[in-house]
mmCIF file of C-alpha atoms in Angstrom:
data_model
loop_
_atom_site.group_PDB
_atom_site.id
_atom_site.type_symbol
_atom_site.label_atom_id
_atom_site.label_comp_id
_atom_site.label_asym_id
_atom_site.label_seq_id
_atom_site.Cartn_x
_atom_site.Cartn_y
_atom_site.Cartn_z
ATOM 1 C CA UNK A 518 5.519 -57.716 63.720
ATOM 2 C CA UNK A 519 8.871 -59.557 63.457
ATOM 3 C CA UNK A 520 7.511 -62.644 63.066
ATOM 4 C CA UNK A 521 5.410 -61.160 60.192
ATOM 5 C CA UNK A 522 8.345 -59.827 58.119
ATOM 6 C CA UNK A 523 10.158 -62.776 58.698
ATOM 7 C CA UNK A 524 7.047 -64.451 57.349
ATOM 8 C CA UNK A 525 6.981 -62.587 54.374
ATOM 9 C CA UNK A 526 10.080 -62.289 53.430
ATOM 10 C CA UNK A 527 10.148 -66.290 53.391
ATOM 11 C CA UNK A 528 7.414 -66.203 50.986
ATOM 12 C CA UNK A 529 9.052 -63.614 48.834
ATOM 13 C CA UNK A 530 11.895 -65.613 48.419
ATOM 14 C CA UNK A 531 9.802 -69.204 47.613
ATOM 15 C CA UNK A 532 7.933 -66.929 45.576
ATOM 16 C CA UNK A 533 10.963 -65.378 43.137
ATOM 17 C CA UNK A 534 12.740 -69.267 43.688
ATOM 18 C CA UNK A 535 10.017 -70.521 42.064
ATOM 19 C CA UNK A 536 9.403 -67.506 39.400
ATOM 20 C CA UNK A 537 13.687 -68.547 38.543
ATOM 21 C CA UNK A 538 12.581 -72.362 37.720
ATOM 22 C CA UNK A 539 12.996 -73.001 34.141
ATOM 23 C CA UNK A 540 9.679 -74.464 32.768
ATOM 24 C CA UNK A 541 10.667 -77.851 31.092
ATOM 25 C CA UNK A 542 10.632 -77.715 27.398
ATOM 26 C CA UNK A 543 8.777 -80.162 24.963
ATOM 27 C CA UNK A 544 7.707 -80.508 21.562
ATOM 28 C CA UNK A 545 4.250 -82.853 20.995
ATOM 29 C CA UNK A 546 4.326 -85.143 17.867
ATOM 30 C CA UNK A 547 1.356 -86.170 17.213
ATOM 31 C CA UNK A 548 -1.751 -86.414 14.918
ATOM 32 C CA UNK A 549 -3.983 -84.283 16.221
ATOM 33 C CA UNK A 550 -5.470 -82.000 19.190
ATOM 34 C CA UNK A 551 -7.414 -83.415 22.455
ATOM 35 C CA UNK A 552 -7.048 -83.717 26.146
ATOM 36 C CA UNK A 553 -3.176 -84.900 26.050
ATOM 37 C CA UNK A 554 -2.447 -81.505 24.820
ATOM 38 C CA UNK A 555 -4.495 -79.315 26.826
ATOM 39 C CA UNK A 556 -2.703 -81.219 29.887
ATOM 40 C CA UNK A 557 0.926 -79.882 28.678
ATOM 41 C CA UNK A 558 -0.619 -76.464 27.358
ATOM 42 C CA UNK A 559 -1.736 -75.722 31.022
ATOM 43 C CA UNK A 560 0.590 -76.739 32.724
ATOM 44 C CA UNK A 561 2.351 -74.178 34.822
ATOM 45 C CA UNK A 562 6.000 -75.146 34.621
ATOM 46 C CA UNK A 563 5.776 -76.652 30.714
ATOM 47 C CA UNK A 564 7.145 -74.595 28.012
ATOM 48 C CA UNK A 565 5.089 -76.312 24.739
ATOM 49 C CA UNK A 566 7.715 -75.364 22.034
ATOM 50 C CA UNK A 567 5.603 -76.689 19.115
ATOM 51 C CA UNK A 568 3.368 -79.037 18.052
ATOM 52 C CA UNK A 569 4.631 -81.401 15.220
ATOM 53 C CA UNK A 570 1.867 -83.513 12.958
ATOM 54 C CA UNK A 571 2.395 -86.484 11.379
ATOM 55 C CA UNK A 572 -0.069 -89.028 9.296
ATOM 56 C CA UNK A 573 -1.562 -91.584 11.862
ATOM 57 C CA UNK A 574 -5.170 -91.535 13.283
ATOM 58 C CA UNK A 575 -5.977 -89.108 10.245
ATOM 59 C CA UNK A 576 -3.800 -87.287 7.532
ATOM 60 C CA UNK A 577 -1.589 -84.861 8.222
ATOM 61 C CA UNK A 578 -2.990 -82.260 6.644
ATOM 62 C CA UNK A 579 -6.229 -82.819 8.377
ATOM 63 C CA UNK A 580 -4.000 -83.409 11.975
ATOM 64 C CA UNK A 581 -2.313 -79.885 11.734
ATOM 65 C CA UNK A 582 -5.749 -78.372 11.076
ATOM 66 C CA UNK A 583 -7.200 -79.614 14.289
ATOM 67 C CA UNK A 584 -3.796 -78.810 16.190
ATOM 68 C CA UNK A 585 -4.309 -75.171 15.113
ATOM 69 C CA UNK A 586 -7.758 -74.864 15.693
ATOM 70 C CA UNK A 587 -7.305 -76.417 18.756
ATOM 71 C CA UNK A 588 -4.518 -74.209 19.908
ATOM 72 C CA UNK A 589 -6.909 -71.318 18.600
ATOM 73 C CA UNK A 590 -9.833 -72.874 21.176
ATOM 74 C CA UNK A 591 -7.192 -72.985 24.076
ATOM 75 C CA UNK A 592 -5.842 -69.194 23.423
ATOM 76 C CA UNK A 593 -2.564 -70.470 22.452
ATOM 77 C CA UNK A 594 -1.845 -69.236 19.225
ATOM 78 C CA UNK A 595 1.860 -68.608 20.235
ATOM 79 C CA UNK A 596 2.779 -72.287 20.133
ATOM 80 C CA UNK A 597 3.746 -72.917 16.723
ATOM 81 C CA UNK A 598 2.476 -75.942 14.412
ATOM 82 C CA UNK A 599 4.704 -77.473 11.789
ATOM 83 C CA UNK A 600 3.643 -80.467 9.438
ATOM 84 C CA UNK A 601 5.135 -83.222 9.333
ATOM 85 C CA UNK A 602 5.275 -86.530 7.374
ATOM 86 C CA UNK A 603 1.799 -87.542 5.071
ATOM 87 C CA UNK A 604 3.230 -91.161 4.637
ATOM 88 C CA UNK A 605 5.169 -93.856 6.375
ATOM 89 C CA UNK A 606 8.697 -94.376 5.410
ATOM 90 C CA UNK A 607 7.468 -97.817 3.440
ATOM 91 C CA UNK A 608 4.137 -99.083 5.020
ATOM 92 C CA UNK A 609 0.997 -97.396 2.874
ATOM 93 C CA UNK A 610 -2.486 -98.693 2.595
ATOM 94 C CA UNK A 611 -2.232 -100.630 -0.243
ATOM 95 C CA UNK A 612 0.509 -102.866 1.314
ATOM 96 C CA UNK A 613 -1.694 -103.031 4.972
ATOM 97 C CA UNK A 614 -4.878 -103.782 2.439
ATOM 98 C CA UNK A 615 -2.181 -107.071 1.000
ATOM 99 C CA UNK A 616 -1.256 -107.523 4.477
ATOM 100 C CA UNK A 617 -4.974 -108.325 5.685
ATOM 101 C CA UNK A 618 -5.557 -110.688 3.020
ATOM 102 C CA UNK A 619 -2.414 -113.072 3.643
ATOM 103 C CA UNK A 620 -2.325 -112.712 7.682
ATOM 104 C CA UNK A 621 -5.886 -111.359 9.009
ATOM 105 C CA UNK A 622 -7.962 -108.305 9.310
ATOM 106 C CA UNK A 623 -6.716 -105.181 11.770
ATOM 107 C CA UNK A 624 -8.503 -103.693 13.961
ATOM 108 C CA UNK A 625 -7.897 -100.216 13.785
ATOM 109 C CA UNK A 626 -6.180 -98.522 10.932
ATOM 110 C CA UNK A 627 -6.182 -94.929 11.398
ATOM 111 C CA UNK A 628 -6.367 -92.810 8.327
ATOM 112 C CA UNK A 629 -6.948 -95.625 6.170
ATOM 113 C CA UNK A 630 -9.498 -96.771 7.858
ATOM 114 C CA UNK A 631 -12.974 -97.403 6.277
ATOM 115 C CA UNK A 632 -15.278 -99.521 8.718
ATOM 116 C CA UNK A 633 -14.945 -101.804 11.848
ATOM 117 C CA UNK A 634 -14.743 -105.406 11.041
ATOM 118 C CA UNK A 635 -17.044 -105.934 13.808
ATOM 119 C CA UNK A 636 -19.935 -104.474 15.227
ATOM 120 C CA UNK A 637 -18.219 -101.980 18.030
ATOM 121 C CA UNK A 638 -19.464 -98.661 20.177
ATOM 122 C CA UNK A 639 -17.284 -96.241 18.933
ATOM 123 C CA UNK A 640 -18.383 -94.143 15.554
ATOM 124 C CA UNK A 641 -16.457 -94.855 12.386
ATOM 125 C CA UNK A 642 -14.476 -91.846 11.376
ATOM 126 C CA UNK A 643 -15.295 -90.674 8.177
ATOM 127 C CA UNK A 644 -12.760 -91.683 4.973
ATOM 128 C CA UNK A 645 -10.589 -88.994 3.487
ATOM 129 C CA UNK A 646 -7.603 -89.294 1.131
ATOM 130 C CA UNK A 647 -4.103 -87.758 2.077
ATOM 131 C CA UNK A 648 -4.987 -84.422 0.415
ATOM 132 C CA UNK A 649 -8.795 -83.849 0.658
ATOM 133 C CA UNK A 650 -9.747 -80.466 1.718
ATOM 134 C CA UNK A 651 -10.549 -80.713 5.328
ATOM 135 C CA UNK A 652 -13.904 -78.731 6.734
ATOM 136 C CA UNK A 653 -13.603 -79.853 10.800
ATOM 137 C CA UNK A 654 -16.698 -79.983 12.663
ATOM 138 C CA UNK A 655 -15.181 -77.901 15.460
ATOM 139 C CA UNK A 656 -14.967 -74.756 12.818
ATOM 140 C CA UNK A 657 -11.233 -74.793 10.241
ATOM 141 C CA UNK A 658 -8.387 -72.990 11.698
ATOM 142 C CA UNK A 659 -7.574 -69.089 10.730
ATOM 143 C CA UNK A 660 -3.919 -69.620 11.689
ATOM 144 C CA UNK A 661 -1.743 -71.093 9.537
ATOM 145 C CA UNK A 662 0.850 -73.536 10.238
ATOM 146 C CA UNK A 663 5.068 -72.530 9.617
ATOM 147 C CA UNK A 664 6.431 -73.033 6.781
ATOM 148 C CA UNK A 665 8.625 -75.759 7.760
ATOM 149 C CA UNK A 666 9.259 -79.487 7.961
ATOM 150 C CA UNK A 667 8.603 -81.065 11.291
ATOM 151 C CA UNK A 668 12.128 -83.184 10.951
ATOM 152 C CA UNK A 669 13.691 -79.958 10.694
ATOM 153 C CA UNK A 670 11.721 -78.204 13.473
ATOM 154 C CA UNK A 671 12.594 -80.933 15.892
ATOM 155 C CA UNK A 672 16.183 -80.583 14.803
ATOM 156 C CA UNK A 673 16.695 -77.155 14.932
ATOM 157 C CA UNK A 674 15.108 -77.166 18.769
ATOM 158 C CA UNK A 675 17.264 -79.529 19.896
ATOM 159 C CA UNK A 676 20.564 -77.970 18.838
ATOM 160 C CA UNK A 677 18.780 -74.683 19.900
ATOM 161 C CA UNK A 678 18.145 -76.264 23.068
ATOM 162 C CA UNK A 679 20.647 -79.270 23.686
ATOM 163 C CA UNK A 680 20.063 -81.144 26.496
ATOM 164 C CA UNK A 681 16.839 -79.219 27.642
ATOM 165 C CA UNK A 682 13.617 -80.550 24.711
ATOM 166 C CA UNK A 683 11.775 -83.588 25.417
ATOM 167 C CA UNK A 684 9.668 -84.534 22.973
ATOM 168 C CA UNK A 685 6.621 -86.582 23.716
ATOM 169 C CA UNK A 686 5.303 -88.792 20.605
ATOM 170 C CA UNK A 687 1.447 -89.654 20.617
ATOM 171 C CA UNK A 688 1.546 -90.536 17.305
ATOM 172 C CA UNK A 689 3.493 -93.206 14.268
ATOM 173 C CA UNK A 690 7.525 -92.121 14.812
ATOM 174 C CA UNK A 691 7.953 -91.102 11.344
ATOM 175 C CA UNK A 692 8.740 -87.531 12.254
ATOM 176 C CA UNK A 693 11.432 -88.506 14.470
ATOM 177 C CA UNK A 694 12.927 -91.073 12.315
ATOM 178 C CA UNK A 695 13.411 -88.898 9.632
ATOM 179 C CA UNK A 696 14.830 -86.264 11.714
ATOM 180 C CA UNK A 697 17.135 -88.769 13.008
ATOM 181 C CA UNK A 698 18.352 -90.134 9.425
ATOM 182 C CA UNK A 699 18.816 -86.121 8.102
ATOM 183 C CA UNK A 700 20.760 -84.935 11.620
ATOM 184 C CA UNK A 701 22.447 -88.898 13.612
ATOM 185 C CA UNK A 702 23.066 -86.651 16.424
ATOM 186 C CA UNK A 703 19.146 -85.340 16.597
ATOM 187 C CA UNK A 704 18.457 -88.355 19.683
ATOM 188 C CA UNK A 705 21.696 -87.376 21.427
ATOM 189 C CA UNK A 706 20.746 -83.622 21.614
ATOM 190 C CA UNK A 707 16.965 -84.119 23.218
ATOM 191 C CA UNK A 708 16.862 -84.138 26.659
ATOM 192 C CA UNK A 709 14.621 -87.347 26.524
ATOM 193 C CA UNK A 710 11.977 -88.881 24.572
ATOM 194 C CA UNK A 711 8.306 -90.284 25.709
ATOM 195 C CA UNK A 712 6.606 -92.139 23.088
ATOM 196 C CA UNK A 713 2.915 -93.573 23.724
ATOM 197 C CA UNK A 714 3.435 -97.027 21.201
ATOM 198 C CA UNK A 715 3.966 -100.727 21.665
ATOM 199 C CA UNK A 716 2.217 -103.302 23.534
ATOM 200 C CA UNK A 717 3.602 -106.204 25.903
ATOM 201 C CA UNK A 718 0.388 -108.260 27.466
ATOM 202 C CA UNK A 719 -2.682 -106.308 27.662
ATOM 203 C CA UNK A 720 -5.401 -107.812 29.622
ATOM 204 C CA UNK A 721 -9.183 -105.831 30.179
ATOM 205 C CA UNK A 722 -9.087 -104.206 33.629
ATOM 206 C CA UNK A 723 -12.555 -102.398 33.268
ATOM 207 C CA UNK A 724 -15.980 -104.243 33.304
ATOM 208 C CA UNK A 725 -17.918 -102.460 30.345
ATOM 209 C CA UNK A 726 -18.618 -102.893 26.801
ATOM 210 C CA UNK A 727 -16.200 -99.992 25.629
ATOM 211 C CA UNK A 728 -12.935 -101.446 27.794
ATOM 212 C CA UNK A 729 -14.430 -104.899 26.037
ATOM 213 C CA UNK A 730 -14.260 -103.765 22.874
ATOM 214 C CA UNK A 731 -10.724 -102.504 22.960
ATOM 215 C CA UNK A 732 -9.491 -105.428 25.015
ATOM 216 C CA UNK A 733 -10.422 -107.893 22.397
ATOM 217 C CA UNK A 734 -7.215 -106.560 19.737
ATOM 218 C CA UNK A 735 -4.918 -108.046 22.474
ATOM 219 C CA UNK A 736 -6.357 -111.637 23.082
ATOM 220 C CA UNK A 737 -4.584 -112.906 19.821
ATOM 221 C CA UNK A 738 -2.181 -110.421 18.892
ATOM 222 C CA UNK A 739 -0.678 -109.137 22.378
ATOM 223 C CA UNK A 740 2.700 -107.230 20.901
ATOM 224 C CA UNK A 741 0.871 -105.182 18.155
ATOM 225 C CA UNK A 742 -0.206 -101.375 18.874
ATOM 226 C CA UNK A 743 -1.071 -99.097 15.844
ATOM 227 C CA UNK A 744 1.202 -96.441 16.177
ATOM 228 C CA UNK A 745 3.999 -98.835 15.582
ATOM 229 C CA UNK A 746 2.283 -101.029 13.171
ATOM 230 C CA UNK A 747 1.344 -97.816 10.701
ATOM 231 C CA UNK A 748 4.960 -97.005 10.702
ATOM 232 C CA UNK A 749 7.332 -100.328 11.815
ATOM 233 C CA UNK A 750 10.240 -98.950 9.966
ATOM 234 C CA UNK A 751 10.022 -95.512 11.616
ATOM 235 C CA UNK A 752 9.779 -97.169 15.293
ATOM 236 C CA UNK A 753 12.905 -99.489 14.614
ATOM 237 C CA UNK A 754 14.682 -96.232 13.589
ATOM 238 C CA UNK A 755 13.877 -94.559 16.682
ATOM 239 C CA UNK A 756 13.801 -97.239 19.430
ATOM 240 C CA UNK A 757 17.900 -97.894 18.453
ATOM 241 C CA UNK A 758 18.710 -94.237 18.162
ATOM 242 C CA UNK A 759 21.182 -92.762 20.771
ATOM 243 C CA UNK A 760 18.641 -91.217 23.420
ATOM 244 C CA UNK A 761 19.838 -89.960 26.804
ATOM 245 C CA UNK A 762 16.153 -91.396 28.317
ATOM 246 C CA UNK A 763 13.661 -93.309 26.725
ATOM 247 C CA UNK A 764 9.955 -93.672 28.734
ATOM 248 C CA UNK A 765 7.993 -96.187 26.353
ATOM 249 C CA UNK A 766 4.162 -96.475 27.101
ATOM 250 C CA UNK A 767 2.622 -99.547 25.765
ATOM 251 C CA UNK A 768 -1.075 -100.143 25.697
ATOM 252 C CA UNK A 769 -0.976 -102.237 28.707
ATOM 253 C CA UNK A 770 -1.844 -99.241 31.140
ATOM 254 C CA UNK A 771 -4.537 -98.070 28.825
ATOM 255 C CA UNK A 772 -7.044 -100.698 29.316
ATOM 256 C CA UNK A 773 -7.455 -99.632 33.263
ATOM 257 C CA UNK A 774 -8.372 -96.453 31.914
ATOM 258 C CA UNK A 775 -11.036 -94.804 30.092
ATOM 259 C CA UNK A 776 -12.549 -91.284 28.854
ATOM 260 C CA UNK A 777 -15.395 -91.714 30.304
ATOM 261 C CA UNK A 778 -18.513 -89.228 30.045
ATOM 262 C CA UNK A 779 -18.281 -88.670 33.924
ATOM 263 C CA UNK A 780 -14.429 -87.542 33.080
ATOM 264 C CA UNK A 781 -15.261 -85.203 30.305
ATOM 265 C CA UNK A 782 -18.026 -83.591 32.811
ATOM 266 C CA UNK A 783 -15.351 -83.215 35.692
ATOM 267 C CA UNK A 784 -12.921 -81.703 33.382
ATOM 268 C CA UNK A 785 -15.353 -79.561 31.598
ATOM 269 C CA UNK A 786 -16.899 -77.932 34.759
ATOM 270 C CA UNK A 787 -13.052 -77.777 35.977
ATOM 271 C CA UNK A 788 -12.012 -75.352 32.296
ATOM 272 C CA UNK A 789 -12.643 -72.485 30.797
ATOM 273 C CA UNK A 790 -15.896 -72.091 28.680
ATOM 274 C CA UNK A 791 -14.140 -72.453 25.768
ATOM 275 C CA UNK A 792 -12.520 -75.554 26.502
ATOM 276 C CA UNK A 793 -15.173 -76.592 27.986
ATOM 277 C CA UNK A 794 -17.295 -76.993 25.146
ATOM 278 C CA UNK A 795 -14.516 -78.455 23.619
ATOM 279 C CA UNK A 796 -14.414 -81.269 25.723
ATOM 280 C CA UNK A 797 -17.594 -81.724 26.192
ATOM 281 C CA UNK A 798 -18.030 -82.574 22.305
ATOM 282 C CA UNK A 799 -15.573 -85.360 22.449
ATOM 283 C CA UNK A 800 -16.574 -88.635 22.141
ATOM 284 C CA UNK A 801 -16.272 -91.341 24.947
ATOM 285 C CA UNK A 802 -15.701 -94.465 25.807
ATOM 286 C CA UNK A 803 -11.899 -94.217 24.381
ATOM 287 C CA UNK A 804 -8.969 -95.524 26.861
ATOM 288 C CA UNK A 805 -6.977 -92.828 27.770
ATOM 289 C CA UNK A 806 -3.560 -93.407 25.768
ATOM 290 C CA UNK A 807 -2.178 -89.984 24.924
ATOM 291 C CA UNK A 808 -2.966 -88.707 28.891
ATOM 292 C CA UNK A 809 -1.271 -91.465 30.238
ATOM 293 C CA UNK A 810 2.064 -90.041 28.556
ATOM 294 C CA UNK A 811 1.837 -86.397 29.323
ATOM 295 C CA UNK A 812 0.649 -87.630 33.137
ATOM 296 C CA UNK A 813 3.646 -89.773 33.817
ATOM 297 C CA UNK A 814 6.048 -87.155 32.130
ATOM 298 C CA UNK A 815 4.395 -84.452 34.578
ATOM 299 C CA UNK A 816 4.222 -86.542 37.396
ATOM 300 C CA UNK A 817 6.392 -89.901 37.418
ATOM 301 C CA UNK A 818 4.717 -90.822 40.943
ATOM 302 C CA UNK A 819 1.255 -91.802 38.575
ATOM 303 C CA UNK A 820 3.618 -94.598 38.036
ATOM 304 C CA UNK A 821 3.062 -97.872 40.033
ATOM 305 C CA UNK A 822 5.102 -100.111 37.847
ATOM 306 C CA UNK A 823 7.605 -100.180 35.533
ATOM 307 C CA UNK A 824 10.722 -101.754 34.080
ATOM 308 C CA UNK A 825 14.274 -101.510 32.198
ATOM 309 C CA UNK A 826 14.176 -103.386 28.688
ATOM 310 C CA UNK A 827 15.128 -103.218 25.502
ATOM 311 C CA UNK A 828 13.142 -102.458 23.050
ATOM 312 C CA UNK A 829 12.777 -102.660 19.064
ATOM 313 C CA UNK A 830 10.123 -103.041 16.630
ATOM 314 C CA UNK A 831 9.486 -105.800 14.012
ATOM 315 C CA UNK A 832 9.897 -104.313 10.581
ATOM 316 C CA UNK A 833 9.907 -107.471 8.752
ATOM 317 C CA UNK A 834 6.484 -107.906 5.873
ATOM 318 C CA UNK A 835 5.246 -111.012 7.933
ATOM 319 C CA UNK A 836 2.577 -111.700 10.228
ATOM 320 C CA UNK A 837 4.753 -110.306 13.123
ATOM 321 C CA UNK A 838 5.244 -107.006 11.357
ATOM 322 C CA UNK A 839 5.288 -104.047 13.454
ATOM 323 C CA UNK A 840 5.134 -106.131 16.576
ATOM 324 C CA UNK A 841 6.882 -104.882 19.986
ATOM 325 C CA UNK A 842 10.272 -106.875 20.343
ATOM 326 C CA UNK A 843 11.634 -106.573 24.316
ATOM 327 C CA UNK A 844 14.324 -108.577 26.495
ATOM 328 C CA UNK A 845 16.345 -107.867 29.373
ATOM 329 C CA UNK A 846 19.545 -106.620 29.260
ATOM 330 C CA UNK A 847 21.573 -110.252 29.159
ATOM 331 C CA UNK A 848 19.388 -111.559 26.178
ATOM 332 C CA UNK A 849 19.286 -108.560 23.855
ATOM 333 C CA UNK A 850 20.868 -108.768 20.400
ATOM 334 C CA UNK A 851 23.103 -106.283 20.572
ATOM 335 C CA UNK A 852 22.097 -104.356 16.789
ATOM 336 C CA UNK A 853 21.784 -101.196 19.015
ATOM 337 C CA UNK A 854 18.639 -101.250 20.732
ATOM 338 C CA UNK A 855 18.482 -98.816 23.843
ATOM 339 C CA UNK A 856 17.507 -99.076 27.188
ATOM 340 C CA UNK A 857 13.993 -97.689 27.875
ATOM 341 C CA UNK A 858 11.589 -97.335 31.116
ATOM 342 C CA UNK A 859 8.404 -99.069 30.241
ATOM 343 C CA UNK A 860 5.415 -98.127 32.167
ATOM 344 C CA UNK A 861 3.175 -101.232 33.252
ATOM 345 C CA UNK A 862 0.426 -99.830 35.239
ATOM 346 C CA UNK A 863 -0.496 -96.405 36.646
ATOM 347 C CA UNK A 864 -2.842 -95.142 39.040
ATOM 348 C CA UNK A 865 -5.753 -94.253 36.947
ATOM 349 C CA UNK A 866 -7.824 -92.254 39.820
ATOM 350 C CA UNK A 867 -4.882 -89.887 40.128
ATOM 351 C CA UNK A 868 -4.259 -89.604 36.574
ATOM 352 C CA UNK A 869 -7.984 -88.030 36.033
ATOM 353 C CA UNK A 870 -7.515 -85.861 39.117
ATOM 354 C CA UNK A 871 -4.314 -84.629 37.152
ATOM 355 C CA UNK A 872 -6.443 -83.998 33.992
ATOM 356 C CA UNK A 873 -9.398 -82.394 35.966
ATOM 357 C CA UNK A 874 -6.845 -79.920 37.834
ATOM 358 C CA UNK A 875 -4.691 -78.812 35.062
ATOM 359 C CA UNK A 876 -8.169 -77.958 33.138
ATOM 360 C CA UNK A 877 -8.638 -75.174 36.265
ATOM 361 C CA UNK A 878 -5.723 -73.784 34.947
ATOM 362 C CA UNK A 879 -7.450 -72.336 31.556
ATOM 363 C CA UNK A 880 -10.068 -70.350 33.929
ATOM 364 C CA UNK A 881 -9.166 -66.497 34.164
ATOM 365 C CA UNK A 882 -7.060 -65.309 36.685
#
């Protein structure tokens, strides 16, 4: 019987030492809703201060509609959505459309985008200009996002919160760059920023059409990534501002992953109903981009290699614009660019076990 209280009263203890461990707090910029933000929604010891939308893969009008409705399918009304930038701080369409014409055709082009130059597998999203009424095929939000500006919502968290917000970018930088021009000590006040953006060397690391299909962007143009290239300006801005941690993931990981239809079963059958019909109705064949940030910020040990360089971002109109600059620390130029971790390569298999497990944690108690 001794044993037994002793026992228990060892579990109590793990029990309120663990109930006493601040959940880590983070803000999600970003340009829509999908499985990078159902990962940080369940998990247990992540306190999702808000969701911040910016213009990227679609408008941001039509990006803080899915956020809310997607908070709405997850039960997590309580998280707060705030819009954020519609345009770049200079880039726009009809510059990218002058762009093409002098220096070659992109491959992806986010809310501007109007067809594939080449035949591919994934659908072409449907056209809309920056303030078309949106109708999503999910069902339109009843919520309603606050009545705020996402530069100021990231500011006033972080000088709520100093030291203690990461904020996790999935999305163009714009947000942050403008929150860093209104407030220069926004950067210094975050805890730490992850950014999904940028691209070193990708090479194709799966055998199939989709990974194919992706992989080809990279054979000619190796350093450009479109969240930097719809916004070059914006990433320069935020790659040189004061942060006390930057963790950059380029594309290079991406192309050994993939959200695969066997995935979206696993982590369907893992969720809620609910969420699982929600991700059973995404489309696949996608690398996993977004996941790959939220995994390594939840668990670093995904990681299998990495490395310290600079970084900044090409925001010169020329055929380079919006490429990823880099060097190691001797060879840098010294106009303020920051140290940042830059993940090479991750352990896929663990990073969909990560995704399948959090998923559990919608189910019911």
């Amino acid at each position: 019987m001794r044993l037994l209280a002793t026992l228990l009263a060892l579990l109590l203890t793990i029990g309120l030492a663990h109930a006493d461990t601040p959940r880590r707090k983070v803000i999600i910029d970003d340009e829509g809703f999908a499985l990078m933000h159902l990962m940080l929604l369940e998990a247990p010891d992540v306190d999702v201060l808000g969701i911040t939308t910016v213009t990227g893969n679609a408008w941001a009008n039509r990006a803080t509609a899915m956020a809310l409705r997607g908070l709405e399918i997850a039960r997590r009304t309580d998280v707060p959505v705030v819009q954020g930038a519609t345009y770049p701080l200079l880039n726009s369409e009809g510059l990218t459309d002058r762009w093409e014409a002098l220096y070659g055709k992109l491959t992806w082009k986010g809310a501007w985008m109007k067809q594939w130059v080449e035949p591919t597998q994934q659908s072409t999203p449907p056209y809309f200009g920056p303030n078309d009424p949106v109708d999503l095929p999910e069902g339109n939000p009843t919520t309603k996002a606050r009545d705020e500006i996402a530069a100021n919502f990231l500011i006033r968290m972080v000088r709520q919160y100093p030291g203690e917000v990461t904020i996790i970018a999935a999305g163009p930088l714009t947000n942050l760059a403008l929150a860093q021009r209104l407030d220069p000590a926004f950067a210094s006040l975050a805890k730490e920023l992850v950014y999904m953006g940028g691209s070193l060397n990708p090479r194709q690391a799966l055998d199939n059409r989709a990974a194919a299909d992706f992989a080809r962007e990279f054979v000619n143009t190796p350093r450009r990534e479109f969240n930097i290239r719809f916004d070059p300006e914006a990433a320069s801005i935020v790659a040189r501002s004061p942060w006390k941690a930057i963790t950059v993931v380029p594309v290079d990981p991406s192309t050994g992953t993939q959200r695969s239809k066997a995935l979206l079963d696993r982590m369907a059958k893992s969720a809620s109903p609910d969420l699982a019909s929600f991700i059973a109705a995404l489309e696949p064949g996608f690398p996993l981009w977004d996941e790959i940030a939220a995994g390594v910020w939840l668990d670093p040990t995904l990681v299998t290699d990495q490395q310290t360089l600079y970084v900044d971002y090409n925001s010169q109109f020329g055929p380079g614009y919006g490429d990823m600059l880099s060097w190691f620390a001797p060879y840098r130029p010294g106009l303020g660019e920051q140290p940042a971790t830059v993940i090479r390569t991750i352990d896929a298999t663990r990073l969909e076990t990560l995704m399948v497990r959090l998923m559990a944690n919608s189910r019911p108690k």
